[in-house]
Amino acid sequence: MPELPDVEIFRRYAEKYALNKEITGIEYKDDSMLESGKSKITRSLKGEPFVGTRRLGKYLFLKSKSKNWLVLHFGMTGQLKYFDNSSQEPEYSRFIIQFDNHHSLACISRRKLGKIEITDDPDDYISGNELGQDALEMEWGEFYEIMSSKKGGIKNALMDQSKISGIGNVYSDEILFQERIHPKNNIGKLEKKQLRSLYETMREVLKEVIKHGADPENLPDRFLLSNRKEGAKCPECNGTIQKITINGRGTYICPDCQKPDNK
DNA sequence: AGTACCACCTGACGGC
DNA sequence: TGCCGTCAGGTGGTAC
Protein backbone atom coordinates (compact mmCIF):
# COMPACT_ATOMS: atom_id res chain seq x y z
CA MET A 1 0.00 0.00 0.00
CA PRO A 2 2.52 2.57 1.02
CA GLU A 3 2.95 4.98 -1.83
CA LEU A 4 2.86 8.74 -1.40
CA PRO A 5 -0.79 9.10 -0.32
CA ASP A 6 -0.54 6.23 2.13
CA VAL A 7 2.60 7.60 3.72
CA GLU A 8 0.99 11.02 3.94
CA ILE A 9 -1.81 9.41 5.94
CA PHE A 10 0.82 7.75 8.15
CA ARG A 11 2.49 11.13 8.63
CA ARG A 12 -0.76 12.69 9.78
CA TYR A 13 -1.36 9.71 12.04
CA ALA A 14 2.07 10.13 13.61
CA GLU A 15 1.45 13.85 13.92
CA LYS A 16 -1.75 13.13 15.79
CA TYR A 17 -0.57 10.37 18.11
CA ALA A 18 3.19 10.29 18.39
CA LEU A 19 4.29 13.85 19.10
CA ASN A 20 5.26 15.45 22.39
CA LYS A 21 5.29 12.27 24.43
CA GLU A 22 8.53 11.19 25.98
CA ILE A 23 9.91 7.98 24.54
CA THR A 24 10.69 5.61 27.37
CA GLY A 25 11.97 2.67 25.38
CA ILE A 26 12.31 0.88 22.08
CA GLU A 27 11.38 -2.73 21.59
CA TYR A 28 13.13 -4.52 18.75
CA LYS A 29 11.04 -7.41 17.49
CA ASP A 30 12.99 -8.06 14.31
CA ASP A 31 16.30 -6.63 13.19
CA SER A 32 16.14 -7.21 9.47
CA MET A 33 14.72 -3.80 8.61
CA LEU A 34 17.22 -1.85 10.69
CA GLU A 35 19.69 0.18 8.68
CA SER A 36 21.18 1.81 11.77
CA GLY A 37 22.52 -0.01 14.79
CA LYS A 38 20.18 -0.59 17.70
CA SER A 39 22.34 1.34 20.12
CA LYS A 40 22.36 4.34 17.83
CA ILE A 41 18.62 4.19 17.37
CA THR A 42 17.95 3.85 21.07
CA ARG A 43 20.43 6.58 21.92
CA SER A 44 18.82 8.90 19.39
CA LEU A 45 15.26 8.43 20.58
CA LYS A 46 15.05 7.40 24.21
CA GLY A 47 14.27 10.04 26.78
CA GLU A 48 13.01 12.56 24.24
CA PRO A 49 9.73 13.18 22.48
CA PHE A 50 9.14 13.45 18.77
CA VAL A 51 8.45 17.06 17.94
CA GLY A 52 7.71 17.07 14.23
CA THR A 53 7.22 15.10 11.05
CA ARG A 54 8.27 15.35 7.46
CA ARG A 55 7.52 13.29 4.39
CA LEU A 56 9.23 12.93 1.05
CA GLY A 57 7.66 10.54 -1.39
CA LYS A 58 7.32 7.23 0.40
CA TYR A 59 9.65 8.18 3.24
CA LEU A 60 8.52 9.42 6.61
CA PHE A 61 10.80 11.34 8.97
CA LEU A 62 10.05 11.81 12.66
CA LYS A 63 12.09 14.44 14.43
CA SER A 64 13.37 13.68 17.87
CA LYS A 65 13.68 16.75 20.05
CA SER A 66 17.41 16.31 20.50
CA LYS A 67 18.13 16.65 16.79
CA ASN A 68 18.23 13.27 15.12
CA TRP A 69 15.44 12.02 12.91
CA LEU A 70 13.94 8.57 12.68
CA VAL A 71 13.55 7.56 9.03
CA LEU A 72 10.84 5.07 8.10
CA HIS A 73 10.26 3.40 4.78
CA PHE A 74 7.35 1.02 4.63
CA GLY A 75 8.20 -1.32 1.79
CA MET A 76 5.18 -3.13 0.46
CA THR A 77 3.39 -4.04 3.64
CA GLY A 78 4.34 -1.49 6.27
CA GLN A 79 2.09 0.61 8.45
CA LEU A 80 1.94 2.41 11.79
CA LYS A 81 -0.30 1.58 14.70
CA TYR A 82 -0.64 3.48 17.96
CA PHE A 83 -1.92 1.24 20.70
CA ASP A 84 -2.54 0.99 24.42
CA ASN A 85 0.04 -1.23 26.08
CA SER A 86 -2.67 -3.07 27.96
CA SER A 87 -4.16 -4.24 24.67
CA GLN A 88 -2.88 -6.76 22.21
CA GLU A 89 0.27 -5.80 20.36
CA PRO A 90 -0.47 -5.57 16.62
CA GLU A 91 0.43 -8.61 14.57
CA TYR A 92 3.70 -8.35 12.60
CA SER A 93 5.03 -5.55 14.80
CA ARG A 94 8.77 -5.27 14.08
CA PHE A 95 9.74 -2.14 15.95
CA ILE A 96 7.85 -0.58 18.83
CA ILE A 97 8.32 2.88 20.29
CA GLN A 98 7.06 3.12 23.84
CA PHE A 99 5.81 6.41 25.27
CA ASP A 100 5.43 7.56 28.85
CA ASN A 101 1.63 7.37 28.70
CA HIS A 102 1.45 3.58 28.46
CA HIS A 103 0.88 3.74 24.75
CA SER A 104 3.18 2.68 21.96
CA LEU A 105 3.69 3.20 18.26
CA ALA A 106 4.27 0.00 16.33
CA CYS A 107 5.96 -0.21 12.96
CA ILE A 108 4.21 -3.14 11.36
CA SER A 109 5.51 -4.99 8.35
CA ARG A 110 4.41 -8.39 7.22
CA ARG A 111 7.08 -8.89 4.60
CA LYS A 112 9.86 -6.96 6.34
CA LEU A 113 10.79 -5.08 3.21
CA GLY A 114 10.93 -1.65 4.78
CA LYS A 115 13.74 0.36 6.33
CA ILE A 116 14.26 1.91 9.75
CA GLU A 117 17.18 4.20 10.40
CA ILE A 118 18.49 7.38 11.95
CA THR A 119 19.68 10.51 10.19
CA ASP A 120 20.74 13.85 11.58
CA ASP A 121 19.55 15.68 8.50
CA PRO A 122 16.70 14.65 6.19
CA ASP A 123 18.09 16.81 3.39
CA ASP A 124 21.37 14.92 3.50
CA TYR A 125 19.47 11.64 3.65
CA ILE A 126 17.41 12.63 0.61
CA SER A 127 20.37 13.69 -1.48
CA GLY A 128 22.46 10.76 -0.29
CA ASN A 129 19.79 8.31 -1.37
CA GLU A 130 19.20 10.11 -4.64
CA LEU A 131 15.56 10.79 -4.05
CA GLY A 132 13.79 13.12 -6.43
CA GLN A 133 11.42 15.90 -5.48
CA ASP A 134 8.14 14.85 -3.91
CA ALA A 135 5.43 14.35 -6.51
CA LEU A 136 3.05 16.74 -4.75
CA GLU A 137 5.66 19.39 -4.03
CA MET A 138 6.98 19.38 -7.55
CA GLU A 139 6.11 22.39 -9.64
CA TRP A 140 5.12 22.25 -13.26
CA GLY A 141 8.39 23.65 -14.53
CA GLU A 142 10.41 20.95 -12.82
CA PHE A 143 8.04 18.22 -13.91
CA TYR A 144 8.30 19.38 -17.49
CA GLU A 145 12.06 19.54 -17.34
CA ILE A 146 12.32 16.01 -15.97
CA MET A 147 9.73 14.34 -18.15
CA SER A 148 10.76 15.99 -21.38
CA SER A 149 14.30 14.71 -20.93
CA LYS A 150 13.26 11.13 -20.21
CA LYS A 151 12.88 8.31 -22.68
CA GLY A 152 11.02 5.04 -22.64
CA GLY A 153 7.75 4.02 -21.10
CA ILE A 154 5.60 6.54 -19.27
CA LYS A 155 4.85 4.28 -16.34
CA ASN A 156 8.54 3.72 -15.73
CA ALA A 157 9.14 7.45 -15.89
CA LEU A 158 6.49 8.16 -13.26
CA MET A 159 7.90 5.49 -10.98
CA ASP A 160 11.53 6.64 -11.16
CA GLN A 161 12.11 7.61 -7.53
CA SER A 162 15.37 9.33 -8.32
CA LYS A 163 13.51 11.88 -10.40
CA ILE A 164 10.11 12.08 -8.75
CA SER A 165 9.33 10.64 -5.34
CA GLY A 166 6.23 8.88 -4.22
CA ILE A 167 4.49 7.23 -7.15
CA GLY A 168 4.45 3.43 -7.14
CA ASN A 169 2.83 0.65 -9.07
CA VAL A 170 -0.77 1.28 -8.11
CA TYR A 171 -1.00 5.04 -8.42
CA SER A 172 0.97 5.16 -11.64
CA ASP A 173 -1.69 2.87 -13.08
CA GLU A 174 -4.39 5.12 -11.65
CA ILE A 175 -2.88 8.31 -13.06
CA LEU A 176 -2.41 6.81 -16.50
CA PHE A 177 -5.89 5.36 -16.53
CA GLN A 178 -7.44 8.70 -15.66
CA GLU A 179 -5.24 10.36 -18.23
CA ARG A 180 -6.17 7.69 -20.79
CA ILE A 181 -2.56 6.93 -21.64
CA HIS A 182 -1.20 3.46 -22.22
CA PRO A 183 1.56 2.83 -19.64
CA LYS A 184 4.02 1.56 -22.23
CA ASN A 185 3.69 4.57 -24.46
CA ASN A 186 6.84 6.53 -24.98
CA ILE A 187 7.19 9.58 -22.78
CA GLY A 188 9.10 11.32 -25.53
CA LYS A 189 6.05 11.33 -27.77
CA LEU A 190 3.98 13.50 -25.48
CA GLU A 191 3.59 17.12 -26.39
CA LYS A 192 4.02 19.83 -23.81
CA LYS A 193 0.29 20.28 -23.30
CA GLN A 194 -0.11 16.54 -22.79
CA LEU A 195 2.62 16.60 -20.16
CA ARG A 196 0.83 19.49 -18.52
CA SER A 197 -2.35 17.46 -18.41
CA LEU A 198 -0.47 14.47 -17.02
CA TYR A 199 0.99 16.72 -14.34
CA GLU A 200 -2.43 18.01 -13.32
CA THR A 201 -3.90 14.52 -13.26
CA MET A 202 -1.02 13.25 -11.16
CA ARG A 203 -1.71 15.95 -8.56
CA GLU A 204 -5.45 15.45 -8.62
CA VAL A 205 -5.18 11.70 -8.18
CA LEU A 206 -2.72 11.94 -5.30
CA LYS A 207 -4.68 14.66 -3.55
CA GLU A 208 -7.98 12.92 -3.96
CA VAL A 209 -6.62 9.64 -2.62
CA ILE A 210 -5.26 11.48 0.42
CA LYS A 211 -8.61 13.19 0.87
CA HIS A 212 -10.21 9.76 1.12
CA GLY A 213 -7.71 8.59 3.69
CA ALA A 214 -5.82 6.46 1.14
CA ASP A 215 -8.43 3.80 1.71
CA PRO A 216 -9.10 1.96 -1.57
CA GLU A 217 -12.57 1.05 -0.31
CA ASN A 218 -13.47 4.72 -0.05
CA LEU A 219 -12.42 5.89 -3.47
CA PRO A 220 -14.99 6.95 -6.06
CA ASP A 221 -16.16 4.22 -8.43
CA ARG A 222 -14.65 6.05 -11.36
CA PHE A 223 -11.20 5.17 -10.03
CA LEU A 224 -9.39 2.28 -11.60
CA LEU A 225 -8.31 1.31 -8.09
CA SER A 226 -11.91 0.55 -7.24
CA ASN A 227 -11.95 -1.87 -10.17
CA ARG A 228 -8.39 -3.09 -10.15
CA LYS A 229 -8.97 -6.66 -11.13
CA GLU A 230 -8.60 -8.52 -14.37
CA GLY A 231 -11.96 -8.86 -16.06
CA ALA A 232 -13.61 -6.04 -14.11
CA LYS A 233 -15.68 -3.51 -15.99
CA CYS A 234 -14.02 -0.25 -16.86
CA PRO A 235 -15.70 2.58 -14.92
CA GLU A 236 -15.45 4.88 -17.96
CA CYS A 237 -16.56 2.73 -20.87
CA ASN A 238 -17.78 -0.75 -21.69
CA GLY A 239 -14.25 -2.10 -21.76
CA THR A 240 -12.86 -4.85 -19.62
CA ILE A 241 -9.91 -4.27 -17.34
CA GLN A 242 -6.87 -6.16 -18.48
CA LYS A 243 -3.69 -7.10 -16.69
CA ILE A 244 -0.34 -6.75 -18.42
CA THR A 245 3.22 -6.90 -17.12
CA ILE A 246 5.71 -4.06 -17.14
CA ASN A 247 9.11 -4.66 -15.60
CA GLY A 248 7.67 -7.63 -13.83
CA ARG A 249 4.96 -5.56 -12.16
CA GLY A 250 1.29 -6.30 -12.59
CA THR A 251 -0.19 -3.39 -14.51
CA TYR A 252 -3.90 -2.80 -15.01
CA ILE A 253 -5.36 -0.95 -17.94
CA CYS A 254 -8.54 -0.52 -19.89
CA PRO A 255 -7.53 -1.43 -23.44
CA ASP A 256 -10.35 0.66 -24.85
CA CYS A 257 -9.52 3.83 -22.93
CA GLN A 258 -5.75 3.45 -23.11
CA LYS A 259 -4.46 2.82 -26.60
CA PRO A 260 -0.86 2.03 -27.37
CA ASP A 261 0.94 4.51 -29.59
CA ASN A 262 2.36 3.11 -32.78
CA LYS A 263 5.93 2.71 -31.60
C1' DA B 1 19.52 5.29 -20.21
C1' DG B 2 16.04 1.96 -20.28
C1' DT B 3 14.22 -2.65 -19.59
C1' DA B 4 13.75 -7.30 -18.03
C1' DC B 5 14.46 -10.30 -14.42
C1' DC B 6 15.95 -12.00 -9.90
C1' DA B 7 16.36 -11.39 -4.92
C1' DC B 8 14.84 -9.93 -0.51
C1' DC B 9 10.70 -11.94 2.96
C1' DT B 10 6.43 -13.89 4.39
C1' DG B 11 1.61 -14.50 4.08
C1' DA B 12 -2.89 -14.51 1.46
C1' DC B 13 -5.47 -16.46 -1.94
C1' DG B 14 -7.35 -19.53 -5.53
C1' DG B 15 -7.41 -24.02 -7.63
C1' DC B 16 -7.48 -28.72 -7.21
C1' DT C 1 -10.22 -29.36 4.63
C1' DG C 2 -5.53 -29.19 3.05
C1' DC C 3 -1.67 -28.72 0.10
C1' DC C 4 0.68 -26.01 -3.34
C1' DG C 5 1.76 -22.81 -6.71
C1' DT C 6 1.32 -17.99 -7.62
C1' DC C 7 1.15 -13.38 -6.48
C1' DA C 8 1.64 -9.07 -3.59
C1' DG C 9 1.13 -1.88 -3.70
C1' DG C 10 8.86 -1.52 -2.63
C1' DT C 11 13.78 -1.32 -3.66
C1' DG C 12 18.24 -2.77 -5.39
C1' DG C 13 21.41 -5.28 -8.21
C1' DT C 14 22.47 -7.69 -12.47
C1' DA C 15 22.98 -8.21 -17.42
C1' DC C 16 21.92 -6.80 -21.94
Coordinates of C-alpha atoms (C1' of nucleotides) in Angstrom, one line a residue:
Chain A
M1 CA 0.0 0.0 0.0
P2 CA 2.5 2.6 1.0
E3 CA 2.9 5.0 -1.8
L4 CA 2.9 8.7 -1.4
P5 CA -0.8 9.1 -0.3
D6 CA -0.5 6.2 2.1
V7 CA 2.6 7.6 3.7
E8 CA 1.0 11.0 3.9
I9 CA -1.8 9.4 5.9
F10 CA 0.8 7.8 8.1
R11 CA 2.5 11.1 8.6
R12 CA -0.8 12.7 9.8
Y13 CA -1.4 9.7 12.0
A14 CA 2.1 10.1 13.6
E15 CA 1.4 13.8 13.9
K16 CA -1.8 13.1 15.8
Y17 CA -0.6 10.4 18.1
A18 CA 3.2 10.3 18.4
L19 CA 4.3 13.9 19.1
N20 CA 5.3 15.4 22.4
K21 CA 5.3 12.3 24.4
E22 CA 8.5 11.2 26.0
I23 CA 9.9 8.0 24.5
T24 CA 10.7 5.6 27.4
G25 CA 12.0 2.7 25.4
I26 CA 12.3 0.9 22.1
E27 CA 11.4 -2.7 21.6
Y28 CA 13.1 -4.5 18.7
K29 CA 11.0 -7.4 17.5
D30 CA 13.0 -8.1 14.3
D31 CA 16.3 -6.6 13.2
S32 CA 16.1 -7.2 9.5
M33 CA 14.7 -3.8 8.6
L34 CA 17.2 -1.8 10.7
E35 CA 19.7 0.2 8.7
S36 CA 21.2 1.8 11.8
G37 CA 22.5 0.0 14.8
K38 CA 20.2 -0.6 17.7
S39 CA 22.3 1.3 20.1
K40 CA 22.4 4.3 17.8
I41 CA 18.6 4.2 17.4
T42 CA 17.9 3.8 21.1
R43 CA 20.4 6.6 21.9
S44 CA 18.8 8.9 19.4
L45 CA 15.3 8.4 20.6
K46 CA 15.0 7.4 24.2
G47 CA 14.3 10.0 26.8
E48 CA 13.0 12.6 24.2
P49 CA 9.7 13.2 22.5
F50 CA 9.1 13.5 18.8
V51 CA 8.4 17.1 17.9
G52 CA 7.7 17.1 14.2
T53 CA 7.2 15.1 11.0
R54 CA 8.3 15.4 7.5
R55 CA 7.5 13.3 4.4
L56 CA 9.2 12.9 1.0
G57 CA 7.7 10.5 -1.4
K58 CA 7.3 7.2 0.4
Y59 CA 9.7 8.2 3.2
L60 CA 8.5 9.4 6.6
F61 CA 10.8 11.3 9.0
L62 CA 10.0 11.8 12.7
K63 CA 12.1 14.4 14.4
S64 CA 13.4 13.7 17.9
K65 CA 13.7 16.8 20.0
S66 CA 17.4 16.3 20.5
K67 CA 18.1 16.7 16.8
N68 CA 18.2 13.3 15.1
W69 CA 15.4 12.0 12.9
L70 CA 13.9 8.6 12.7
V71 CA 13.5 7.6 9.0
L72 CA 10.8 5.1 8.1
H73 CA 10.3 3.4 4.8
F74 CA 7.3 1.0 4.6
G75 CA 8.2 -1.3 1.8
M76 CA 5.2 -3.1 0.5
T77 CA 3.4 -4.0 3.6
G78 CA 4.3 -1.5 6.3
Q79 CA 2.1 0.6 8.5
L80 CA 1.9 2.4 11.8
K81 CA -0.3 1.6 14.7
Y82 CA -0.6 3.5 18.0
F83 CA -1.9 1.2 20.7
D84 CA -2.5 1.0 24.4
N85 CA 0.0 -1.2 26.1
S86 CA -2.7 -3.1 28.0
S87 CA -4.2 -4.2 24.7
Q88 CA -2.9 -6.8 22.2
E89 CA 0.3 -5.8 20.4
P90 CA -0.5 -5.6 16.6
E91 CA 0.4 -8.6 14.6
Y92 CA 3.7 -8.3 12.6
S93 CA 5.0 -5.5 14.8
R94 CA 8.8 -5.3 14.1
F95 CA 9.7 -2.1 16.0
I96 CA 7.9 -0.6 18.8
I97 CA 8.3 2.9 20.3
Q98 CA 7.1 3.1 23.8
F99 CA 5.8 6.4 25.3
D100 CA 5.4 7.6 28.8
N101 CA 1.6 7.4 28.7
H102 CA 1.5 3.6 28.5
H103 CA 0.9 3.7 24.7
S104 CA 3.2 2.7 22.0
L105 CA 3.7 3.2 18.3
A106 CA 4.3 0.0 16.3
C107 CA 6.0 -0.2 13.0
I108 CA 4.2 -3.1 11.4
S109 CA 5.5 -5.0 8.3
R110 CA 4.4 -8.4 7.2
R111 CA 7.1 -8.9 4.6
K112 CA 9.9 -7.0 6.3
L113 CA 10.8 -5.1 3.2
G114 CA 10.9 -1.6 4.8
K115 CA 13.7 0.4 6.3
I116 CA 14.3 1.9 9.7
E117 CA 17.2 4.2 10.4
I118 CA 18.5 7.4 12.0
T119 CA 19.7 10.5 10.2
D120 CA 20.7 13.8 11.6
D121 CA 19.6 15.7 8.5
P122 CA 16.7 14.6 6.2
D123 CA 18.1 16.8 3.4
D124 CA 21.4 14.9 3.5
Y125 CA 19.5 11.6 3.7
I126 CA 17.4 12.6 0.6
S127 CA 20.4 13.7 -1.5
G128 CA 22.5 10.8 -0.3
N129 CA 19.8 8.3 -1.4
E130 CA 19.2 10.1 -4.6
L131 CA 15.6 10.8 -4.1
G132 CA 13.8 13.1 -6.4
Q133 CA 11.4 15.9 -5.5
D134 CA 8.1 14.9 -3.9
A135 CA 5.4 14.3 -6.5
L136 CA 3.0 16.7 -4.8
E137 CA 5.7 19.4 -4.0
M138 CA 7.0 19.4 -7.6
E139 CA 6.1 22.4 -9.6
W140 CA 5.1 22.2 -13.3
G141 CA 8.4 23.6 -14.5
E142 CA 10.4 21.0 -12.8
F143 CA 8.0 18.2 -13.9
Y144 CA 8.3 19.4 -17.5
E145 CA 12.1 19.5 -17.3
I146 CA 12.3 16.0 -16.0
M147 CA 9.7 14.3 -18.2
S148 CA 10.8 16.0 -21.4
S149 CA 14.3 14.7 -20.9
K150 CA 13.3 11.1 -20.2
K151 CA 12.9 8.3 -22.7
G152 CA 11.0 5.0 -22.6
G153 CA 7.7 4.0 -21.1
I154 CA 5.6 6.5 -19.3
K155 CA 4.9 4.3 -16.3
N156 CA 8.5 3.7 -15.7
A157 CA 9.1 7.5 -15.9
L158 CA 6.5 8.2 -13.3
M159 CA 7.9 5.5 -11.0
D160 CA 11.5 6.6 -11.2
Q161 CA 12.1 7.6 -7.5
S162 CA 15.4 9.3 -8.3
K163 CA 13.5 11.9 -10.4
I164 CA 10.1 12.1 -8.8
S165 CA 9.3 10.6 -5.3
G166 CA 6.2 8.9 -4.2
I167 CA 4.5 7.2 -7.2
G168 CA 4.4 3.4 -7.1
N169 CA 2.8 0.6 -9.1
V170 CA -0.8 1.3 -8.1
Y171 CA -1.0 5.0 -8.4
S172 CA 1.0 5.2 -11.6
D173 CA -1.7 2.9 -13.1
E174 CA -4.4 5.1 -11.7
I175 CA -2.9 8.3 -13.1
L176 CA -2.4 6.8 -16.5
F177 CA -5.9 5.4 -16.5
Q178 CA -7.4 8.7 -15.7
E179 CA -5.2 10.4 -18.2
R180 CA -6.2 7.7 -20.8
I181 CA -2.6 6.9 -21.6
H182 CA -1.2 3.5 -22.2
P183 CA 1.6 2.8 -19.6
K184 CA 4.0 1.6 -22.2
N185 CA 3.7 4.6 -24.5
N186 CA 6.8 6.5 -25.0
I187 CA 7.2 9.6 -22.8
G188 CA 9.1 11.3 -25.5
K189 CA 6.1 11.3 -27.8
L190 CA 4.0 13.5 -25.5
E191 CA 3.6 17.1 -26.4
K192 CA 4.0 19.8 -23.8
K193 CA 0.3 20.3 -23.3
Q194 CA -0.1 16.5 -22.8
L195 CA 2.6 16.6 -20.2
R196 CA 0.8 19.5 -18.5
S197 CA -2.3 17.5 -18.4
L198 CA -0.5 14.5 -17.0
Y199 CA 1.0 16.7 -14.3
E200 CA -2.4 18.0 -13.3
T201 CA -3.9 14.5 -13.3
M202 CA -1.0 13.3 -11.2
R203 CA -1.7 16.0 -8.6
E204 CA -5.5 15.4 -8.6
V205 CA -5.2 11.7 -8.2
L206 CA -2.7 11.9 -5.3
K207 CA -4.7 14.7 -3.5
E208 CA -8.0 12.9 -4.0
V209 CA -6.6 9.6 -2.6
I210 CA -5.3 11.5 0.4
K211 CA -8.6 13.2 0.9
H212 CA -10.2 9.8 1.1
G213 CA -7.7 8.6 3.7
A214 CA -5.8 6.5 1.1
D215 CA -8.4 3.8 1.7
P216 CA -9.1 2.0 -1.6
E217 CA -12.6 1.1 -0.3
N218 CA -13.5 4.7 -0.1
L219 CA -12.4 5.9 -3.5
P220 CA -15.0 7.0 -6.1
D221 CA -16.2 4.2 -8.4
R222 CA -14.6 6.0 -11.4
F223 CA -11.2 5.2 -10.0
L224 CA -9.4 2.3 -11.6
L225 CA -8.3 1.3 -8.1
S226 CA -11.9 0.6 -7.2
N227 CA -12.0 -1.9 -10.2
R228 CA -8.4 -3.1 -10.1
K229 CA -9.0 -6.7 -11.1
E230 CA -8.6 -8.5 -14.4
G231 CA -12.0 -8.9 -16.1
A232 CA -13.6 -6.0 -14.1
K233 CA -15.7 -3.5 -16.0
C234 CA -14.0 -0.2 -16.9
P235 CA -15.7 2.6 -14.9
E236 CA -15.4 4.9 -18.0
C237 CA -16.6 2.7 -20.9
N238 CA -17.8 -0.8 -21.7
G239 CA -14.3 -2.1 -21.8
T240 CA -12.9 -4.8 -19.6
I241 CA -9.9 -4.3 -17.3
Q242 CA -6.9 -6.2 -18.5
K243 CA -3.7 -7.1 -16.7
I244 CA -0.3 -6.8 -18.4
T245 CA 3.2 -6.9 -17.1
I246 CA 5.7 -4.1 -17.1
N247 CA 9.1 -4.7 -15.6
G248 CA 7.7 -7.6 -13.8
R249 CA 5.0 -5.6 -12.2
G250 CA 1.3 -6.3 -12.6
T251 CA -0.2 -3.4 -14.5
Y252 CA -3.9 -2.8 -15.0
I253 CA -5.4 -0.9 -17.9
C254 CA -8.5 -0.5 -19.9
P255 CA -7.5 -1.4 -23.4
D256 CA -10.3 0.7 -24.8
C257 CA -9.5 3.8 -22.9
Q258 CA -5.7 3.4 -23.1
K259 CA -4.5 2.8 -26.6
P260 CA -0.9 2.0 -27.4
D261 CA 0.9 4.5 -29.6
N262 CA 2.4 3.1 -32.8
K263 CA 5.9 2.7 -31.6
Chain B
dA1 C1' 19.5 5.3 -20.2
dG2 C1' 16.0 2.0 -20.3
dT3 C1' 14.2 -2.6 -19.6
dA4 C1' 13.8 -7.3 -18.0
dC5 C1' 14.5 -10.3 -14.4
dC6 C1' 15.9 -12.0 -9.9
dA7 C1' 16.4 -11.4 -4.9
dC8 C1' 14.8 -9.9 -0.5
dC9 C1' 10.7 -11.9 3.0
dT10 C1' 6.4 -13.9 4.4
dG11 C1' 1.6 -14.5 4.1
dA12 C1' -2.9 -14.5 1.5
dC13 C1' -5.5 -16.5 -1.9
dG14 C1' -7.3 -19.5 -5.5
dG15 C1' -7.4 -24.0 -7.6
dC16 C1' -7.5 -28.7 -7.2
Chain C
dT1 C1' -10.2 -29.4 4.6
dG2 C1' -5.5 -29.2 3.0
dC3 C1' -1.7 -28.7 0.1
dC4 C1' 0.7 -26.0 -3.3
dG5 C1' 1.8 -22.8 -6.7
dT6 C1' 1.3 -18.0 -7.6
dC7 C1' 1.2 -13.4 -6.5
dA8 C1' 1.6 -9.1 -3.6
dG9 C1' 1.1 -1.9 -3.7
dG10 C1' 8.9 -1.5 -2.6
dT11 C1' 13.8 -1.3 -3.7
dG12 C1' 18.2 -2.8 -5.4
dG13 C1' 21.4 -5.3 -8.2
dT14 C1' 22.5 -7.7 -12.5
dA15 C1' 23.0 -8.2 -17.4
dC16 C1' 21.9 -6.8 -21.9

